[in-house]
Tab-separated table of C-alpha atoms in Angstrom:
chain	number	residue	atom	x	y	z
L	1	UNK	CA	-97.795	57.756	11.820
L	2	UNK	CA	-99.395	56.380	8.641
L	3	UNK	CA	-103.095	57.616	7.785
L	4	UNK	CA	-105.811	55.032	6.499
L	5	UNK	CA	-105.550	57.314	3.472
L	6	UNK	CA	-101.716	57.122	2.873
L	7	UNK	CA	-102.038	53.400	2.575
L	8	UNK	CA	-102.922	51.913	-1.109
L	9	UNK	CA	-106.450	50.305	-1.718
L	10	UNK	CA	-104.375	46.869	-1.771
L	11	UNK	CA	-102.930	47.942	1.652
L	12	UNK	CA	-106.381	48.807	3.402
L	13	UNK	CA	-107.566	45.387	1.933
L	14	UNK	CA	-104.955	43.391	3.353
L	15	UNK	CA	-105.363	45.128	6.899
L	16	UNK	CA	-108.695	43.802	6.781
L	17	UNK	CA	-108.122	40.492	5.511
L	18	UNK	CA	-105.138	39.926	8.434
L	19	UNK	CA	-108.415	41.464	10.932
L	20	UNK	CA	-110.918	38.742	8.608
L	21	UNK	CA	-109.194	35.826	8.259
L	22	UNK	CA	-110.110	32.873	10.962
L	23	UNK	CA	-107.011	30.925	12.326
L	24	UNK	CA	-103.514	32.209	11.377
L	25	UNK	CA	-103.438	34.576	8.861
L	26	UNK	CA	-100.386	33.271	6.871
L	27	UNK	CA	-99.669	34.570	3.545
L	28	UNK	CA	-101.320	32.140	1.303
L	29	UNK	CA	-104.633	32.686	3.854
L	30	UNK	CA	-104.280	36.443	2.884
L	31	UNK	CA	-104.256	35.477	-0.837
L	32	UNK	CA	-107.001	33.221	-0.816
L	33	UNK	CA	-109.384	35.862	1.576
L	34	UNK	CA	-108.262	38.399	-1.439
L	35	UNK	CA	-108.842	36.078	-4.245
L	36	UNK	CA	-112.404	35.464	-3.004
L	37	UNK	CA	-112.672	39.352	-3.423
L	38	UNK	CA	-110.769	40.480	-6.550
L	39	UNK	CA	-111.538	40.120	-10.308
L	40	UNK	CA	-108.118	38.582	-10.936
L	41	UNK	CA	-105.693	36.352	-8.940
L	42	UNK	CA	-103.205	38.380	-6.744
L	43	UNK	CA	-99.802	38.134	-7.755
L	44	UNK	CA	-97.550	36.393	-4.482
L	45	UNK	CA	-94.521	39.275	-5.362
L	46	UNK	CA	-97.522	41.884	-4.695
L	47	UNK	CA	-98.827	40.312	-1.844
L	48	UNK	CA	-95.521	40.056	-0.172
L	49	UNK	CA	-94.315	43.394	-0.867
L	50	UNK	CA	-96.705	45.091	0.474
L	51	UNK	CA	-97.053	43.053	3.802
L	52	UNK	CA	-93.452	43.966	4.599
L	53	UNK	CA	-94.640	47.405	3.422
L	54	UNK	CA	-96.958	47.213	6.233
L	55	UNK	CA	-94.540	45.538	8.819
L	56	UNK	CA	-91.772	48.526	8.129
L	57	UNK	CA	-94.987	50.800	8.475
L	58	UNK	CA	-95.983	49.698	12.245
L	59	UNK	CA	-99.163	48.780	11.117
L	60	UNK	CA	-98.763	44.826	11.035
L	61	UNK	CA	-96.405	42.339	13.042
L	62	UNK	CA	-94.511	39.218	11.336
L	63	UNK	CA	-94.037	36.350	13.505
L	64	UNK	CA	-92.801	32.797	12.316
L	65	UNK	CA	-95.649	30.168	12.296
L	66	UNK	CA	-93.193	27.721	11.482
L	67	UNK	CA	-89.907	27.187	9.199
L	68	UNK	CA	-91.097	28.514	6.486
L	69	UNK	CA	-93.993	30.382	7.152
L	70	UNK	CA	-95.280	33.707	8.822
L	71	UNK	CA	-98.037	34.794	10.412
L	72	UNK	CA	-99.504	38.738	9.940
L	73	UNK	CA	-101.208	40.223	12.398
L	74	UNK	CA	-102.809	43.694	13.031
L	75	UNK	CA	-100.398	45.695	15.642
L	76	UNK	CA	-102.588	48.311	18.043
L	77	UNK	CA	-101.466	50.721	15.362
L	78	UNK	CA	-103.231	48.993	12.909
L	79	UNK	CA	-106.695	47.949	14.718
L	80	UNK	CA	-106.952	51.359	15.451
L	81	UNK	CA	-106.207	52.915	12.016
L	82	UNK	CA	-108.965	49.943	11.118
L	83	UNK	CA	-111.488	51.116	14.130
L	84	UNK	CA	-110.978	54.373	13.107
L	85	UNK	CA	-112.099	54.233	9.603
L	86	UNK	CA	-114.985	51.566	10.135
L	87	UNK	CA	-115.901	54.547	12.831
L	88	UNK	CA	-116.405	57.324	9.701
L	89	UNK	CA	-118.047	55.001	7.406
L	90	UNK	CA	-120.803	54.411	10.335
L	91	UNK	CA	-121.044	57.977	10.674
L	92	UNK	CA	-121.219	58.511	7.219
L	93	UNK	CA	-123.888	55.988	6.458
L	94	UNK	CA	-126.416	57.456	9.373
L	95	UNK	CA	-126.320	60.798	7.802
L	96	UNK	CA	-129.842	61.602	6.048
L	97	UNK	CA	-129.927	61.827	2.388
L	98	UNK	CA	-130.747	64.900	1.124
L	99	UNK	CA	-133.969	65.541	-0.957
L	100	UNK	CA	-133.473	65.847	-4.710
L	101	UNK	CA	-135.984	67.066	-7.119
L	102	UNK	CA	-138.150	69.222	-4.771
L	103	UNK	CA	-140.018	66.356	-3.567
L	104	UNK	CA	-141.026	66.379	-0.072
């Protein structure tokens, strides 16, 4: 089974856009969600690549919105690797700092 840590920083991004995105998250909805984020556009060939990346992976289903379009979403695989992750950044974030400096 893939890790969260396996995956590329592009990879993890797109698992949360597919989880973010509002409607059907089609391709071009992926790429617009990322666009929002990114410094530069991202590349369709990119995009593409590594959703069926992710598909062959386990981690995200392709279904056929229409003719000409698919639809991404999240298998149980995925949520969970997603769950699992935003579950160690909460625990992470509620540790206490330490004290630096001597100060007390």
């Amino acid at each position: 089974m893939t890790t969260y840590h396996e995956l590329t920083g592009f990879q993890r991004d797109l698992l949360e856009a597919i989880a973010a995105v509002d409607g059907d998250p089609y391709g071009l909805a992926l790429k617009e969600y990322l666009d929002e984020r990114y410094a530069d556009p991202i590349n369709h060939s990119r995009l593409y690549q590594n959703l069926d990346q992710l598909v062959d992976s386990g981690l995200v289903n392709r279904d056929e919105l229409d003719a000409r379009t698919n639809v991404y979403t999240l298998t149980d695989a995925g949520r969970q690797l997603l769950q699992r992750h935003a579950e160690t950044l909460a625990q992470l974030c509620e540790l206490p700092r330490p004290v630096t400096g001597g100060a007390q």
